[in-house]
């Protein structure tokens, strides 16, 4: 199966610097500091603007996932139309200002027309499925093939949502779904994260992983393949 090509590496950000509180995050790079989106980005020469796409079936928690990550910036930075939802997130990492423009494509068939717009120029594409629905996992290859038509350099990431519901399933079914998800991740040459927007499990960590990959930052989080826990596989 074809896989997305190795992504471009963007400019190196400065070595680890202390955050406003004097601390450095325990995930390998400095803690992020959000910047209000009402600020005039055009005046910021050090601002790095990057685009990320979210793809997956309807009703799998894409919007909840995105809203959890964007947080307080959602009201000022969100723009929505039928089939396409856009949100912005600006953060500070090691003295560099990064603005993520995140494009969420609706999961119905009519929304497929937005895939070219959403995927072109994206640095990362998040392929998402509901951990409690194997049907949505089986749809991943269809979303992947559509995205590949318009972007062959973005970092692919496979994300299982609703982990809080997933752990209520019988352990045998959890094993089966986790094994199948890992198989799909290998086919896409993508890291795999189990997440929960409701309990903020691995949401921020996924975007920190993207940032680390793009800017060649150290990434110290270890793989977790324990069924019953939020899996991280890369």
PDB file of C-alpha atoms in Angstrom:
ATOM      1  CA  UNK A   1       0.000   0.000   0.000  1.00  0.00           C
ATOM      2  CA  UNK A   2       1.225   3.462  -0.841  1.00  0.00           C
ATOM      3  CA  UNK A   3       2.199   5.698   2.053  1.00  0.00           C
ATOM      4  CA  UNK A   4       2.566   9.419   2.512  1.00  0.00           C
ATOM      5  CA  UNK A   5       6.056  10.648   1.771  1.00  0.00           C
ATOM      6  CA  UNK A   6       8.397  11.875   4.475  1.00  0.00           C
ATOM      7  CA  UNK A   7       7.269  15.362   5.513  1.00  0.00           C
ATOM      8  CA  UNK A   8       9.337  18.462   5.072  1.00  0.00           C
ATOM      9  CA  UNK A   9      11.271  19.589   8.130  1.00  0.00           C
ATOM     10  CA  UNK A  10      10.655  23.197   9.082  1.00  0.00           C
ATOM     11  CA  UNK A  11      13.157  25.560  10.653  1.00  0.00           C
ATOM     12  CA  UNK A  12      14.622  24.577  13.990  1.00  0.00           C
ATOM     13  CA  UNK A  13      13.170  26.423  16.949  1.00  0.00           C
ATOM     14  CA  UNK A  14      15.564  27.654  19.646  1.00  0.00           C
ATOM     15  CA  UNK A  15      16.866  25.375  22.364  1.00  0.00           C
ATOM     16  CA  UNK A  16      14.595  24.786  25.360  1.00  0.00           C
ATOM     17  CA  UNK A  17      13.728  27.979  27.191  1.00  0.00           C
ATOM     18  CA  UNK A  18      11.778  28.460  30.371  1.00  0.00           C
ATOM     19  CA  UNK A  19       8.087  29.206  30.128  1.00  0.00           C
ATOM     20  CA  UNK A  20       6.447  32.131  31.863  1.00  0.00           C
ATOM     21  CA  UNK A  21       6.428  30.099  35.085  1.00  0.00           C
ATOM     22  CA  UNK A  22      10.047  29.041  34.623  1.00  0.00           C
ATOM     23  CA  UNK A  23       9.157  25.442  33.880  1.00  0.00           C
ATOM     24  CA  UNK A  24       9.824  23.180  30.937  1.00  0.00           C
ATOM     25  CA  UNK A  25       7.201  20.646  29.908  1.00  0.00           C
ATOM     26  CA  UNK A  26       7.951  16.992  30.628  1.00  0.00           C
ATOM     27  CA  UNK A  27       7.255  15.898  27.052  1.00  0.00           C
ATOM     28  CA  UNK A  28      10.571  17.036  25.656  1.00  0.00           C
ATOM     29  CA  UNK A  29      10.016  20.654  24.741  1.00  0.00           C
ATOM     30  CA  UNK A  30       8.978  23.890  26.380  1.00  0.00           C
ATOM     31  CA  UNK A  31       5.440  24.357  27.643  1.00  0.00           C
ATOM     32  CA  UNK A  32       3.165  26.106  25.170  1.00  0.00           C
ATOM     33  CA  UNK A  33       1.810  29.588  25.811  1.00  0.00           C
ATOM     34  CA  UNK A  34      -1.360  30.546  23.968  1.00  0.00           C
ATOM     35  CA  UNK A  35      -1.572  33.896  22.208  1.00  0.00           C
ATOM     36  CA  UNK A  36      -4.953  35.614  21.629  1.00  0.00           C
ATOM     37  CA  UNK A  37      -6.119  35.205  18.051  1.00  0.00           C
ATOM     38  CA  UNK A  38      -7.383  38.764  17.978  1.00  0.00           C
ATOM     39  CA  UNK A  39      -3.738  39.825  17.740  1.00  0.00           C
ATOM     40  CA  UNK A  40      -2.652  41.080  14.314  1.00  0.00           C
ATOM     41  CA  UNK A  41      -0.588  38.153  13.041  1.00  0.00           C
ATOM     42  CA  UNK A  42       0.550  40.203  10.050  1.00  0.00           C
ATOM     43  CA  UNK A  43       2.883  42.153  12.323  1.00  0.00           C
ATOM     44  CA  UNK A  44       4.566  39.030  13.677  1.00  0.00           C
ATOM     45  CA  UNK A  45       7.541  38.176  11.537  1.00  0.00           C
ATOM     46  CA  UNK A  46       8.347  35.167  13.701  1.00  0.00           C
ATOM     47  CA  UNK A  47       4.876  33.614  13.335  1.00  0.00           C
ATOM     48  CA  UNK A  48       4.869  30.205  11.631  1.00  0.00           C
ATOM     49  CA  UNK A  49       1.457  29.439  10.094  1.00  0.00           C
ATOM     50  CA  UNK A  50       0.703  25.755   9.498  1.00  0.00           C
ATOM     51  CA  UNK A  51      -2.357  23.880   8.278  1.00  0.00           C
ATOM     52  CA  UNK A  52      -3.706  20.605   9.714  1.00  0.00           C
ATOM     53  CA  UNK A  53      -6.632  18.539   8.386  1.00  0.00           C
ATOM     54  CA  UNK A  54      -9.083  16.268  10.231  1.00  0.00           C
ATOM     55  CA  UNK A  55     -10.819  13.484   8.289  1.00  0.00           C
ATOM     56  CA  UNK A  56     -13.209  10.720   9.337  1.00  0.00           C
ATOM     57  CA  UNK A  57     -16.824   9.567   9.366  1.00  0.00           C
ATOM     58  CA  UNK A  58     -19.695  11.509  10.921  1.00  0.00           C
ATOM     59  CA  UNK A  59     -20.482  11.297  14.634  1.00  0.00           C
ATOM     60  CA  UNK A  60     -17.045  10.055  15.708  1.00  0.00           C
ATOM     61  CA  UNK A  61     -16.114  13.052  17.856  1.00  0.00           C
ATOM     62  CA  UNK A  62     -13.966  15.120  15.467  1.00  0.00           C
ATOM     63  CA  UNK A  63     -15.558  18.418  16.489  1.00  0.00           C
ATOM     64  CA  UNK A  64     -15.394  17.641  20.225  1.00  0.00           C
ATOM     65  CA  UNK A  65     -11.736  16.675  19.817  1.00  0.00           C
ATOM     66  CA  UNK A  66     -10.988  19.924  18.012  1.00  0.00           C
ATOM     67  CA  UNK A  67     -12.913  22.076  20.476  1.00  0.00           C
ATOM     68  CA  UNK A  68     -11.052  20.479  23.383  1.00  0.00           C
ATOM     69  CA  UNK A  69      -7.711  21.371  21.825  1.00  0.00           C
ATOM     70  CA  UNK A  70      -8.588  24.912  20.725  1.00  0.00           C
ATOM     71  CA  UNK A  71     -10.184  25.708  24.088  1.00  0.00           C
ATOM     72  CA  UNK A  72     -10.543  29.399  24.914  1.00  0.00           C
ATOM     73  CA  UNK A  73      -9.515  30.476  21.422  1.00  0.00           C
ATOM     74  CA  UNK A  74     -12.494  28.734  19.830  1.00  0.00           C
ATOM     75  CA  UNK A  75     -14.899  31.685  20.023  1.00  0.00           C
ATOM     76  CA  UNK A  76     -12.563  34.086  18.231  1.00  0.00           C
ATOM     77  CA  UNK A  77     -10.925  31.660  15.846  1.00  0.00           C
ATOM     78  CA  UNK A  78     -13.674  29.342  14.579  1.00  0.00           C
ATOM     79  CA  UNK A  79     -15.292  29.597  11.161  1.00  0.00           C
ATOM     80  CA  UNK A  80     -17.825  27.055  10.012  1.00  0.00           C
ATOM     81  CA  UNK A  81     -19.853  26.250   6.949  1.00  0.00           C
ATOM     82  CA  UNK A  82     -21.806  23.159   6.060  1.00  0.00           C
ATOM     83  CA  UNK A  83     -19.350  20.341   5.571  1.00  0.00           C
ATOM     84  CA  UNK A  84     -16.286  22.252   6.715  1.00  0.00           C
ATOM     85  CA  UNK A  85     -15.209  23.593  10.093  1.00  0.00           C
ATOM     86  CA  UNK A  86     -12.120  25.766  10.643  1.00  0.00           C
ATOM     87  CA  UNK A  87     -10.476  26.625  13.960  1.00  0.00           C
ATOM     88  CA  UNK A  88      -7.198  28.329  14.835  1.00  0.00           C
ATOM     89  CA  UNK A  89      -4.759  27.743  17.659  1.00  0.00           C
ATOM     90  CA  UNK A  90      -1.704  29.899  18.343  1.00  0.00           C
ATOM     91  CA  UNK A  91       0.987  28.802  20.769  1.00  0.00           C
ATOM     92  CA  UNK A  92       4.530  29.555  21.806  1.00  0.00           C
ATOM     93  CA  UNK A  93       7.137  26.799  21.691  1.00  0.00           C
ATOM     94  CA  UNK A  94      10.730  27.583  22.633  1.00  0.00           C
ATOM     95  CA  UNK A  95      10.399  31.196  21.631  1.00  0.00           C
ATOM     96  CA  UNK A  96       8.730  30.450  18.286  1.00  0.00           C
ATOM     97  CA  UNK A  97       5.134  31.507  17.620  1.00  0.00           C
ATOM     98  CA  UNK A  98       3.164  28.792  15.825  1.00  0.00           C
ATOM     99  CA  UNK A  99      -0.351  29.236  14.463  1.00  0.00           C
ATOM    100  CA  UNK A 100      -2.220  26.069  13.542  1.00  0.00           C
ATOM    101  CA  UNK A 101      -5.125  26.443  11.127  1.00  0.00           C
ATOM    102  CA  UNK A 102      -7.148  23.263  11.608  1.00  0.00           C
ATOM    103  CA  UNK A 103      -9.617  22.171   8.919  1.00  0.00           C
ATOM    104  CA  UNK A 104     -12.249  19.604   9.899  1.00  0.00           C
ATOM    105  CA  UNK A 105     -14.119  17.964   7.020  1.00  0.00           C
ATOM    106  CA  UNK A 106     -17.642  16.705   7.716  1.00  0.00           C
ATOM    107  CA  UNK A 107     -18.128  12.964   7.527  1.00  0.00           C
ATOM    108  CA  UNK A 108     -21.029  12.700   5.081  1.00  0.00           C
ATOM    109  CA  UNK A 109     -20.706  12.097   1.343  1.00  0.00           C
ATOM    110  CA  UNK A 110     -21.496  15.710   0.458  1.00  0.00           C
ATOM    111  CA  UNK A 111     -18.483  16.819   2.470  1.00  0.00           C
ATOM    112  CA  UNK A 112     -16.109  14.885   0.221  1.00  0.00           C
ATOM    113  CA  UNK A 113     -16.030  17.909  -2.084  1.00  0.00           C
ATOM    114  CA  UNK A 114     -14.107  19.786   0.633  1.00  0.00           C
ATOM    115  CA  UNK A 115     -11.268  17.281   0.855  1.00  0.00           C
ATOM    116  CA  UNK A 116      -9.098  18.996  -1.806  1.00  0.00           C
ATOM    117  CA  UNK A 117      -9.440  22.376  -0.087  1.00  0.00           C
ATOM    118  CA  UNK A 118      -8.819  20.941   3.368  1.00  0.00           C
ATOM    119  CA  UNK A 119      -5.878  18.712   2.459  1.00  0.00           C
ATOM    120  CA  UNK A 120      -3.862  20.892   0.089  1.00  0.00           C
ATOM    121  CA  UNK A 121      -0.796  22.364   1.824  1.00  0.00           C
ATOM    122  CA  UNK A 122      -1.533  20.589   5.120  1.00  0.00           C
ATOM    123  CA  UNK A 123       1.519  19.586   7.133  1.00  0.00           C
ATOM    124  CA  UNK A 124      -0.396  16.846   8.960  1.00  0.00           C
ATOM    125  CA  UNK A 125      -3.606  14.916   8.325  1.00  0.00           C
ATOM    126  CA  UNK A 126      -5.448  13.333  11.251  1.00  0.00           C
ATOM    127  CA  UNK A 127      -7.437  10.253  10.218  1.00  0.00           C
ATOM    128  CA  UNK A 128      -9.997   9.689  12.961  1.00  0.00           C
ATOM    129  CA  UNK A 129     -12.341   6.848  13.901  1.00  0.00           C
ATOM    130  CA  UNK A 130     -14.617   5.890  16.785  1.00  0.00           C
ATOM    131  CA  UNK A 131     -13.003   3.188  18.938  1.00  0.00           C
ATOM    132  CA  UNK A 132     -16.424   1.682  19.619  1.00  0.00           C
ATOM    133  CA  UNK A 133     -17.327   1.405  15.909  1.00  0.00           C
ATOM    134  CA  UNK A 134     -15.317  -0.877  13.636  1.00  0.00           C
ATOM    135  CA  UNK A 135     -17.261   0.503  10.684  1.00  0.00           C
ATOM    136  CA  UNK A 136     -15.612   3.890  11.155  1.00  0.00           C
ATOM    137  CA  UNK A 137     -12.198   2.204  11.380  1.00  0.00           C
ATOM    138  CA  UNK A 138     -12.844   0.339   8.135  1.00  0.00           C
ATOM    139  CA  UNK A 139     -13.605   3.699   6.479  1.00  0.00           C
ATOM    140  CA  UNK A 140     -10.094   4.975   7.197  1.00  0.00           C
ATOM    141  CA  UNK A 141      -8.619   3.588   3.973  1.00  0.00           C
ATOM    142  CA  UNK A 142     -11.270   5.403   1.956  1.00  0.00           C
ATOM    143  CA  UNK A 143     -10.426   8.708   3.661  1.00  0.00           C
ATOM    144  CA  UNK A 144      -6.727   8.007   3.230  1.00  0.00           C
ATOM    145  CA  UNK A 145      -7.025   7.383  -0.502  1.00  0.00           C
ATOM    146  CA  UNK A 146      -9.007  10.592  -0.958  1.00  0.00           C
ATOM    147  CA  UNK A 147      -6.433  12.627   0.972  1.00  0.00           C
ATOM    148  CA  UNK A 148      -3.531  11.064  -0.926  1.00  0.00           C
ATOM    149  CA  UNK A 149      -4.875  12.513  -4.180  1.00  0.00           C
ATOM    150  CA  UNK A 150      -4.239  16.043  -2.919  1.00  0.00           C
ATOM    151  CA  UNK A 151      -1.373  15.727  -0.467  1.00  0.00           C
ATOM    152  CA  UNK A 152       1.472  13.223  -0.415  1.00  0.00           C
ATOM    153  CA  UNK A 153       3.815  14.968   2.022  1.00  0.00           C
ATOM    154  CA  UNK A 154       1.677  15.541   5.130  1.00  0.00           C
ATOM    155  CA  UNK A 155       2.327  13.598   8.332  1.00  0.00           C
ATOM    156  CA  UNK A 156      -0.450  10.971   8.667  1.00  0.00           C
ATOM    157  CA  UNK A 157      -1.746  10.249  12.175  1.00  0.00           C
ATOM    158  CA  UNK A 158      -4.396   7.667  13.071  1.00  0.00           C
ATOM    159  CA  UNK A 159      -6.578   8.629  16.035  1.00  0.00           C
ATOM    160  CA  UNK A 160      -9.165   6.545  17.838  1.00  0.00           C
ATOM    161  CA  UNK A 161     -11.718   8.699  19.656  1.00  0.00           C
ATOM    162  CA  UNK A 162     -14.064   8.042  22.596  1.00  0.00           C
ATOM    163  CA  UNK A 163     -11.577   6.022  24.630  1.00  0.00           C
ATOM    164  CA  UNK A 164     -13.791   6.587  27.683  1.00  0.00           C
ATOM    165  CA  UNK A 165     -16.522   4.526  25.969  1.00  0.00           C
ATOM    166  CA  UNK A 166     -14.060   2.032  24.539  1.00  0.00           C
ATOM    167  CA  UNK A 167     -12.862   0.847  27.962  1.00  0.00           C
ATOM    168  CA  UNK A 168     -16.429  -0.136  28.816  1.00  0.00           C
ATOM    169  CA  UNK A 169     -16.346  -2.805  26.097  1.00  0.00           C
ATOM    170  CA  UNK A 170     -15.513  -6.450  26.899  1.00  0.00           C
ATOM    171  CA  UNK A 171     -11.753  -6.924  27.106  1.00  0.00           C
ATOM    172  CA  UNK A 172     -11.782  -9.429  24.231  1.00  0.00           C
ATOM    173  CA  UNK A 173     -13.378  -6.838  21.955  1.00  0.00           C
ATOM    174  CA  UNK A 174     -10.880  -4.212  23.118  1.00  0.00           C
ATOM    175  CA  UNK A 175      -8.036  -6.535  22.130  1.00  0.00           C
ATOM    176  CA  UNK A 176      -9.552  -7.145  18.697  1.00  0.00           C
ATOM    177  CA  UNK A 177     -10.157  -3.469  17.931  1.00  0.00           C
ATOM    178  CA  UNK A 178      -6.734  -2.406  19.221  1.00  0.00           C
ATOM    179  CA  UNK A 179      -5.032  -5.067  17.075  1.00  0.00           C
ATOM    180  CA  UNK A 180      -6.980  -4.009  13.996  1.00  0.00           C
ATOM    181  CA  UNK A 181      -6.230  -0.327  14.618  1.00  0.00           C
ATOM    182  CA  UNK A 182      -2.499  -1.072  14.860  1.00  0.00           C
ATOM    183  CA  UNK A 183      -2.703  -2.929  11.541  1.00  0.00           C
ATOM    184  CA  UNK A 184      -4.314   0.085   9.888  1.00  0.00           C
ATOM    185  CA  UNK A 185      -1.695   2.395  11.397  1.00  0.00           C
ATOM    186  CA  UNK A 186       1.113   0.294   9.931  1.00  0.00           C
ATOM    187  CA  UNK A 187      -0.591   0.309   6.525  1.00  0.00           C
ATOM    188  CA  UNK A 188      -0.723   4.110   6.637  1.00  0.00           C
ATOM    189  CA  UNK A 189       2.807   4.345   8.077  1.00  0.00           C
ATOM    190  CA  UNK A 190       1.209   6.463  10.790  1.00  0.00           C
ATOM    191  CA  UNK A 191       1.495   6.740  14.567  1.00  0.00           C
ATOM    192  CA  UNK A 192      -1.597   5.612  16.482  1.00  0.00           C
ATOM    193  CA  UNK A 193      -3.187   7.432  19.416  1.00  0.00           C
ATOM    194  CA  UNK A 194      -6.245   6.464  21.461  1.00  0.00           C
ATOM    195  CA  UNK A 195      -7.931   9.631  22.737  1.00  0.00           C
ATOM    196  CA  UNK A 196     -10.897  11.030  24.616  1.00  0.00           C
ATOM    197  CA  UNK A 197     -12.120  14.598  24.241  1.00  0.00           C
ATOM    198  CA  UNK A 198     -14.423  14.193  27.248  1.00  0.00           C
ATOM    199  CA  UNK A 199     -11.476  13.424  29.554  1.00  0.00           C
ATOM    200  CA  UNK A 200      -8.784  15.246  27.549  1.00  0.00           C
ATOM    201  CA  UNK A 201      -6.794  12.068  26.995  1.00  0.00           C
ATOM    202  CA  UNK A 202      -3.931  12.456  24.498  1.00  0.00           C
ATOM    203  CA  UNK A 203      -5.565  15.459  22.784  1.00  0.00           C
ATOM    204  CA  UNK A 204      -2.797  17.978  23.473  1.00  0.00           C
ATOM    205  CA  UNK A 205      -0.181  15.243  23.220  1.00  0.00           C
ATOM    206  CA  UNK A 206      -1.120  14.553  19.594  1.00  0.00           C
ATOM    207  CA  UNK A 207      -0.501  18.153  18.552  1.00  0.00           C
ATOM    208  CA  UNK A 208       2.729  18.247  20.540  1.00  0.00           C
ATOM    209  CA  UNK A 209       3.790  15.145  18.629  1.00  0.00           C
ATOM    210  CA  UNK A 210       3.070  16.951  15.351  1.00  0.00           C
ATOM    211  CA  UNK A 211       5.046  19.983  16.520  1.00  0.00           C
ATOM    212  CA  UNK A 212       7.976  17.801  17.541  1.00  0.00           C
ATOM    213  CA  UNK A 213       8.014  16.068  14.152  1.00  0.00           C
ATOM    214  CA  UNK A 214       7.800  19.301  12.169  1.00  0.00           C
ATOM    215  CA  UNK A 215      10.492  21.169  14.074  1.00  0.00           C
ATOM    216  CA  UNK A 216      12.768  18.237  14.906  1.00  0.00           C
ATOM    217  CA  UNK A 217      12.196  18.584  18.643  1.00  0.00           C
ATOM    218  CA  UNK A 218      12.962  15.772  21.098  1.00  0.00           C
ATOM    219  CA  UNK A 219      10.024  13.486  21.822  1.00  0.00           C
ATOM    220  CA  UNK A 220      10.335  11.499  25.038  1.00  0.00           C
ATOM    221  CA  UNK A 221       6.888   9.912  25.360  1.00  0.00           C
ATOM    222  CA  UNK A 222       7.105   6.124  25.253  1.00  0.00           C
ATOM    223  CA  UNK A 223       4.924   3.681  23.355  1.00  0.00           C
ATOM    224  CA  UNK A 224       2.036   2.229  25.315  1.00  0.00           C
ATOM    225  CA  UNK A 225       0.560  -0.965  23.905  1.00  0.00           C
ATOM    226  CA  UNK A 226      -1.332  -2.019  27.030  1.00  0.00           C
ATOM    227  CA  UNK A 227      -4.941  -2.818  26.205  1.00  0.00           C
ATOM    228  CA  UNK A 228      -7.215  -1.029  28.661  1.00  0.00           C
ATOM    229  CA  UNK A 229      -4.966   2.048  28.593  1.00  0.00           C
ATOM    230  CA  UNK A 230      -4.840   4.830  25.963  1.00  0.00           C
ATOM    231  CA  UNK A 231      -2.551   3.291  23.356  1.00  0.00           C
ATOM    232  CA  UNK A 232       0.300   5.247  21.783  1.00  0.00           C
ATOM    233  CA  UNK A 233       2.085   3.379  19.005  1.00  0.00           C
ATOM    234  CA  UNK A 234       4.689   4.820  16.645  1.00  0.00           C
TER     235      UNK A 234
END
